[in-house]
Tab-separated table of C-alpha atoms in Angstrom:
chain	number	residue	atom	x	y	z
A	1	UNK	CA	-12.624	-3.666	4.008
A	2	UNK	CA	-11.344	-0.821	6.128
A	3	UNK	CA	-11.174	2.549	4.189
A	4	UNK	CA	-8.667	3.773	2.349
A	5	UNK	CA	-8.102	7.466	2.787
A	6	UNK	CA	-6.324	9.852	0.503
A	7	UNK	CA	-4.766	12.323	2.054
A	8	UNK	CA	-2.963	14.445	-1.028
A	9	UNK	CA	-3.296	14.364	-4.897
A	10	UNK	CA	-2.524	16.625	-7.886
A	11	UNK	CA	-2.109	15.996	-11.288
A	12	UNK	CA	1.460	13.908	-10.612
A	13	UNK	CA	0.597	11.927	-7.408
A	14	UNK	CA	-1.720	10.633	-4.695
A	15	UNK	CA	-0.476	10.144	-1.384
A	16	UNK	CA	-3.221	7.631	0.618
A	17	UNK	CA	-3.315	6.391	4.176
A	18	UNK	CA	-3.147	2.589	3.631
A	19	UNK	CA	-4.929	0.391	6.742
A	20	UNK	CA	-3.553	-2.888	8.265
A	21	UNK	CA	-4.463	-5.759	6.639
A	22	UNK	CA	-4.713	-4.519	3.078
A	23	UNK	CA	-2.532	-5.641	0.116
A	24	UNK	CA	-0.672	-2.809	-2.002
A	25	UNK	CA	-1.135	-4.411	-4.673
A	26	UNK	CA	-1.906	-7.819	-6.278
A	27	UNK	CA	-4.607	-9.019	-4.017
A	28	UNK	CA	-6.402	-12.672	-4.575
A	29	UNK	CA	-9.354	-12.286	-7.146
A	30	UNK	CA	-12.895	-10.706	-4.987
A	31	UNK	CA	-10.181	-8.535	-2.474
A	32	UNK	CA	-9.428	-4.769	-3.142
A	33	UNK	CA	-6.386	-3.690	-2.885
A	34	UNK	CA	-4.741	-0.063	-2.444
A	35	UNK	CA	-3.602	0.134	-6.862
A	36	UNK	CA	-7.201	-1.486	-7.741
A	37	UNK	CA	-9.015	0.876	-5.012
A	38	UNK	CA	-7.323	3.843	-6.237
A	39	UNK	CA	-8.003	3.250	-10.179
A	40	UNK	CA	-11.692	3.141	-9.377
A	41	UNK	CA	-11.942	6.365	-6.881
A	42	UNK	CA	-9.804	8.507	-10.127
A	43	UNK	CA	-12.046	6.605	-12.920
A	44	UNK	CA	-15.179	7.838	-10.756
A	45	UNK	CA	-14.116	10.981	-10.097
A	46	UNK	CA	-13.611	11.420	-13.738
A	47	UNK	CA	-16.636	10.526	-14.478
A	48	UNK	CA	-18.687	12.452	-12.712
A	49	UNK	CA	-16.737	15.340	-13.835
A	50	UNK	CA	-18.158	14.499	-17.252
A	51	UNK	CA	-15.593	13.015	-18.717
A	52	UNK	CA	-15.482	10.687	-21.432
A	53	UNK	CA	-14.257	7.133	-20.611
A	54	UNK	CA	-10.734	6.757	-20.958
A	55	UNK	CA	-10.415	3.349	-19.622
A	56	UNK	CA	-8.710	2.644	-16.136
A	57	UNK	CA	-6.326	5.713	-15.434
A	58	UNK	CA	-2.437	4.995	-15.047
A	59	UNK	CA	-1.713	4.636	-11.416
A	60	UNK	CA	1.936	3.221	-10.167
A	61	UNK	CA	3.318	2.037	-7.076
A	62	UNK	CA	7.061	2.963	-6.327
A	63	UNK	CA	7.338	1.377	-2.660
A	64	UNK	CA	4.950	-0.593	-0.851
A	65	UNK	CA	3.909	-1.454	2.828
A	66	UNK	CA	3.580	-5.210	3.829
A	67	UNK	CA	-0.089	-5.610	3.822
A	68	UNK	CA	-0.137	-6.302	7.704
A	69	UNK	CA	1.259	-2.880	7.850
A	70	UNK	CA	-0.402	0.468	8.139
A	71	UNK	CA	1.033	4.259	7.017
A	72	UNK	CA	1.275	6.251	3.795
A	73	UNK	CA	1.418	5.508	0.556
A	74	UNK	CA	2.367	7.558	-2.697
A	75	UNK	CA	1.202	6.716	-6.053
A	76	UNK	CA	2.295	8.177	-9.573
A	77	UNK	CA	-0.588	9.037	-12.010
A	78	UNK	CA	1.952	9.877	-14.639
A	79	UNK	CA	4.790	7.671	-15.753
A	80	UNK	CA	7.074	10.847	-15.305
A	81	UNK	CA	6.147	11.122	-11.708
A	82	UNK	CA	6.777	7.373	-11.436
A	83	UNK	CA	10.285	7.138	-13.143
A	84	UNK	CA	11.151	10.470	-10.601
A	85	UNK	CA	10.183	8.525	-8.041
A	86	UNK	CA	11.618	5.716	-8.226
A	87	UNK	CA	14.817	6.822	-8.858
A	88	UNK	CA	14.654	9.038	-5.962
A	89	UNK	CA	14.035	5.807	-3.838
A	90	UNK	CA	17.097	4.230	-6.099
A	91	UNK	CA	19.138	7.297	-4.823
A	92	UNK	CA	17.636	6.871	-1.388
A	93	UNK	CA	16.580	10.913	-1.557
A	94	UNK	CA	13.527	9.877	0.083
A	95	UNK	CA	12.854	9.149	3.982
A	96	UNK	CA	10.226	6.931	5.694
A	97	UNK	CA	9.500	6.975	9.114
A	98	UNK	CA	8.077	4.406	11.057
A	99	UNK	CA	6.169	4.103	14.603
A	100	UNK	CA	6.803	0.333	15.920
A	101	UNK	CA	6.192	-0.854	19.048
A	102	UNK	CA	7.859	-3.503	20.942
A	103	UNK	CA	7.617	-5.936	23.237
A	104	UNK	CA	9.763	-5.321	25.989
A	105	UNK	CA	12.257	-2.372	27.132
A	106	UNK	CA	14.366	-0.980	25.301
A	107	UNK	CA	17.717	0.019	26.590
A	108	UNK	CA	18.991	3.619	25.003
A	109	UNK	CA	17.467	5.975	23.938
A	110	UNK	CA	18.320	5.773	19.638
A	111	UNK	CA	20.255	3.367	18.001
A	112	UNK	CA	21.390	2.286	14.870
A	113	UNK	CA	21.004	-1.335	13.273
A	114	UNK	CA	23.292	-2.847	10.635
A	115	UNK	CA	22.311	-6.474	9.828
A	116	UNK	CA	23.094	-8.991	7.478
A	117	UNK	CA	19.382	-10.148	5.806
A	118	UNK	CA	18.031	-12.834	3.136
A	119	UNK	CA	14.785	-14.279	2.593
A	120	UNK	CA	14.036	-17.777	3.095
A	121	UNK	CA	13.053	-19.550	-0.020
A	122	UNK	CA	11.072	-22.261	1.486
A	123	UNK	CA	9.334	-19.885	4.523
A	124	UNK	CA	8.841	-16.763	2.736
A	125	UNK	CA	9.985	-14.465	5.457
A	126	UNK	CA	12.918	-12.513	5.952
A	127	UNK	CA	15.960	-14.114	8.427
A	128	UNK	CA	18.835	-12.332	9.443
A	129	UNK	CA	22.494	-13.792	9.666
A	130	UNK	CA	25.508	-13.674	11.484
A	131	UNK	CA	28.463	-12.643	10.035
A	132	UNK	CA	29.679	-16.761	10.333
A	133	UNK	CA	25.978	-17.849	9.130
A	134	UNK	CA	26.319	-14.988	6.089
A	135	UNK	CA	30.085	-16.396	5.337
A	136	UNK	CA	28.818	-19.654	4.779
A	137	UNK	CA	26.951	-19.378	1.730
A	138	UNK	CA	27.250	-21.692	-1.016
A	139	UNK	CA	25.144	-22.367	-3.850
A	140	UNK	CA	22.404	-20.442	-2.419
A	141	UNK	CA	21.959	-22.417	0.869
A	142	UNK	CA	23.777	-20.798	4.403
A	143	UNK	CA	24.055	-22.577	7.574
A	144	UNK	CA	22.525	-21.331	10.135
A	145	UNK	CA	24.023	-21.402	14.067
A	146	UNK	CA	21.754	-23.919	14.784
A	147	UNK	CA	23.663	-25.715	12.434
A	148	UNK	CA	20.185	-26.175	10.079
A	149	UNK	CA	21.067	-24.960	6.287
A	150	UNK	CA	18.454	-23.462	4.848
A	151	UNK	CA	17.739	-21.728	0.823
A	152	UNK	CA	17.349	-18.377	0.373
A	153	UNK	CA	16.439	-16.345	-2.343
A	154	UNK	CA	18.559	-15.311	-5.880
A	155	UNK	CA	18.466	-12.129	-4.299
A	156	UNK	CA	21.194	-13.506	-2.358
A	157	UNK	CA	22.503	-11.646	1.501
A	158	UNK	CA	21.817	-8.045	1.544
A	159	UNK	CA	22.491	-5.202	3.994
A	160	UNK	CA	19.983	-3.869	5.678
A	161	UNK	CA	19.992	-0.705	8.371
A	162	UNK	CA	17.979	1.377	9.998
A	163	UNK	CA	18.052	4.476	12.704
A	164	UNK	CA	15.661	4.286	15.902
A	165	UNK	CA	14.798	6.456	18.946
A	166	UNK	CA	12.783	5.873	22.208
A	167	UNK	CA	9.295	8.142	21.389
A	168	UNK	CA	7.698	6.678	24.728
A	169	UNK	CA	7.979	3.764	27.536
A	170	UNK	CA	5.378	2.320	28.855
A	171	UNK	CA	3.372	-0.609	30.071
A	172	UNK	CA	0.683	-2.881	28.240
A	173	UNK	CA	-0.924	-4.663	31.823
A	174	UNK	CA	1.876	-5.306	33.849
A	175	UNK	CA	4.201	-5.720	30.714
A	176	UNK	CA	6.910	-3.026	29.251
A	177	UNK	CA	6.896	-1.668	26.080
A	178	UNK	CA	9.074	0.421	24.142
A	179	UNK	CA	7.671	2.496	21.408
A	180	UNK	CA	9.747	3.282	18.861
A	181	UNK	CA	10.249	5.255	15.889
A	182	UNK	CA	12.168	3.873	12.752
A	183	UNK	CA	13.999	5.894	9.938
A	184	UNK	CA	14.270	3.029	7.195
A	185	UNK	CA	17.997	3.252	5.468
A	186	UNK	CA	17.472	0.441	2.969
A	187	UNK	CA	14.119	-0.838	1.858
A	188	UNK	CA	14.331	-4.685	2.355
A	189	UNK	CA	11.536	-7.274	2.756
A	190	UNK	CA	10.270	-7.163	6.402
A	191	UNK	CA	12.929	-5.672	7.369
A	192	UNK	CA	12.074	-3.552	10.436
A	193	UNK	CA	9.885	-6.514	11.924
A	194	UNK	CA	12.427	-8.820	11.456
A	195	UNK	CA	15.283	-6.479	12.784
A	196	UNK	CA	14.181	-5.767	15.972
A	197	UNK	CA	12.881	-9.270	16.597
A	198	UNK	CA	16.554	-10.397	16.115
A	199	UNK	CA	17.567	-7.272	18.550
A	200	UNK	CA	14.930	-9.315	21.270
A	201	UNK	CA	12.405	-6.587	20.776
A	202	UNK	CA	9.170	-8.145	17.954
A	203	UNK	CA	6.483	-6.199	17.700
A	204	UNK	CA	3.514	-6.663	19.363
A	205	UNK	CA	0.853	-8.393	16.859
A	206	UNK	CA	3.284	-9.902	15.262
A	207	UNK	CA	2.648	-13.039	14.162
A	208	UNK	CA	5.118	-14.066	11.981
A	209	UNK	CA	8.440	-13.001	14.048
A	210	UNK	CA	7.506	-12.420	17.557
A	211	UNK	CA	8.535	-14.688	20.301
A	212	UNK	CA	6.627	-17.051	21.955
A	213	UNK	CA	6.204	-14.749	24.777
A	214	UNK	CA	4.925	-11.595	22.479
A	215	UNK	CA	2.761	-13.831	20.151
A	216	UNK	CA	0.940	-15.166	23.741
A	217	UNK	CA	0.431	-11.856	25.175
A	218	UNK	CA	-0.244	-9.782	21.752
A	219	UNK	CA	-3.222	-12.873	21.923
A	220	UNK	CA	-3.860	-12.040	25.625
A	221	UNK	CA	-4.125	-8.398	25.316
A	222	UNK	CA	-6.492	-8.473	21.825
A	223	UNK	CA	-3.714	-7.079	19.394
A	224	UNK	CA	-4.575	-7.946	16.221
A	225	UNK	CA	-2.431	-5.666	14.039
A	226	UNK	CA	1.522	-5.496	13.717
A	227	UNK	CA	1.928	-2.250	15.726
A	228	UNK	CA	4.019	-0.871	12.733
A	229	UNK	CA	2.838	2.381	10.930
A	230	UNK	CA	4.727	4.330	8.306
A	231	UNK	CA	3.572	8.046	9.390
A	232	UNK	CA	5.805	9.841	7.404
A	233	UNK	CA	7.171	9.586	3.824
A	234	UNK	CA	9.222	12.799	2.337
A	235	UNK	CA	10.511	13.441	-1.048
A	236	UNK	CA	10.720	15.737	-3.616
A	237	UNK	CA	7.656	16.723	-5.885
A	238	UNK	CA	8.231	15.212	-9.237
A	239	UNK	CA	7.224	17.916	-10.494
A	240	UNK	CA	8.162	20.770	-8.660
A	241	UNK	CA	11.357	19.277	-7.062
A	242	UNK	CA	9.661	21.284	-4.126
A	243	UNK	CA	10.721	18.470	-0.688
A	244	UNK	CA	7.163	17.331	0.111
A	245	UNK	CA	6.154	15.373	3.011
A	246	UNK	CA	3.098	13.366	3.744
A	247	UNK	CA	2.149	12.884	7.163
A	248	UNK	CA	-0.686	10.692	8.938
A	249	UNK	CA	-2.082	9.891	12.423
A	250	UNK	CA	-2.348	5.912	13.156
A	251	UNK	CA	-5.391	4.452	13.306
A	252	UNK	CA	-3.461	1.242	15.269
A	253	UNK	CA	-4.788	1.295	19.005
A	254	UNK	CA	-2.012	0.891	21.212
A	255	UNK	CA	0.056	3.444	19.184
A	256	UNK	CA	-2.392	6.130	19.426
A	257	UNK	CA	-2.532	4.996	22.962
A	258	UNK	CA	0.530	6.107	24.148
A	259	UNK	CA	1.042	8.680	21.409
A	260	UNK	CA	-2.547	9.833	23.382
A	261	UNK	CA	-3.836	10.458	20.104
């Protein structure tokens, strides 16, 4: 497994720097994932402090990255911290920021995305609508352009948005790319990848909603990892109320690349 590295922690929280490729939380039995790994480095630490053993220590998530996804993380260790944070996130008093890079060249240099955005029931991934598609609901099933109808979720059609400048152009072989970076305005599933694939810009690595032309040449150039990192999350100490932000470096190739990291 690639390593996990924590960056931050007090008595309240632990801030980590989750790799691609690792789950949050909830990964299949024999896998580690970030809540399990984390349990196990405070329960050792304890230990070998001399502590007695108190079990497996409280550790919470509040937000999570996709597992294909790399950045920072912040955990609770105290359900106070947790119920501060969360409702921070609830009263969207927190910021993430994002590095993505796409496939292709961008026009502009920031921009702002408003989009209308559901999951698919029967794919699992996010899909964003029209105005039409989203006014065609009914009994949890839309109709797509296409003229395809497809289910979506209980969560029904939800707004999603996001801010974005140009950090960098540049060129992958003889292809452009446009290296982004993201300030997330509502939290939604996939959002960002799914986003800017609608805008005509996937991500490279992406798999699961780049075009044929990105999937062949993420293949052709070796890029295994969605080239999305969250490098920055800020909020305010749950204790302290003191704003607090937690900042990484990407490990992801091509970002640090042209970030010349």
């Amino acid at each position: 497994m690639r390593e996990i590295k924590y960056i931050y922690e007090d008595h309240h929280i632990i801030a980590c720097h989750k790799p691609a490729g690792v789950a949050t939380e909830g990964a299949r039995v024999g896998t580690m994932d970030v809540v399990s790994n984390v349990r196990n480095y405070l329960a050792r630490k304890h230990r070998e402090a001399g502590g007695k053993d108190r079990g497996l220590p409280y550790v919470a998530t509040v937000n999570r990255l996709d597992q294909p996804v790399e950045g920072v993380l912040v955990l609770a260790k105290t359900k106070a911290a947790a119920t501060s944070l969360s409702g921070q996130i609830k009263d969207k008093t927190t910021d993430k920021y994002y590095y993505a890079l796409c496939y292709g060249d961008i026009p502009g240099d920031e921009g702002h995305l408003q989009n209308n955005m559901a999951r698919d029931d029967h794919n699992l991934r996010a899909v964003v609508l029209s105005d039409k598609e989203a006014a065609s609901l009914e009994d949890y099933s839309v109709t797509l352009k296409s003229g395809e109808k497809i289910t979506i979720m209980a969560l029904g059609i939800k707004n999603a948005e996001l801010d974005y400048k140009v950090i960098a152009r540049s060129f992958i072989g003889e292809k452009p790319v446009t290296l982004l970076e993201v300030k997330l305005l509502t939290g939604r599933y996939h959002q960002i990848r799914a986003q800017l694939s609608y805008l005509g810009y996937p991500l490279l690595g992406d798999q699961k909603y780049g075009s044929d032309e990105s999937i062949a040449f993420s293949k052709e150039q070796n890029v295994k990892d969605v080239c999305l990192v969250c490098h920055k999350f800020v909020c305010d100490h749950p204790k302290t109320g003191k704003r607090t932000t937690f900042e990484i470096k990407p490990d992801n190739l091509q970002i640090r690349g042209i970030l010349k990291l």
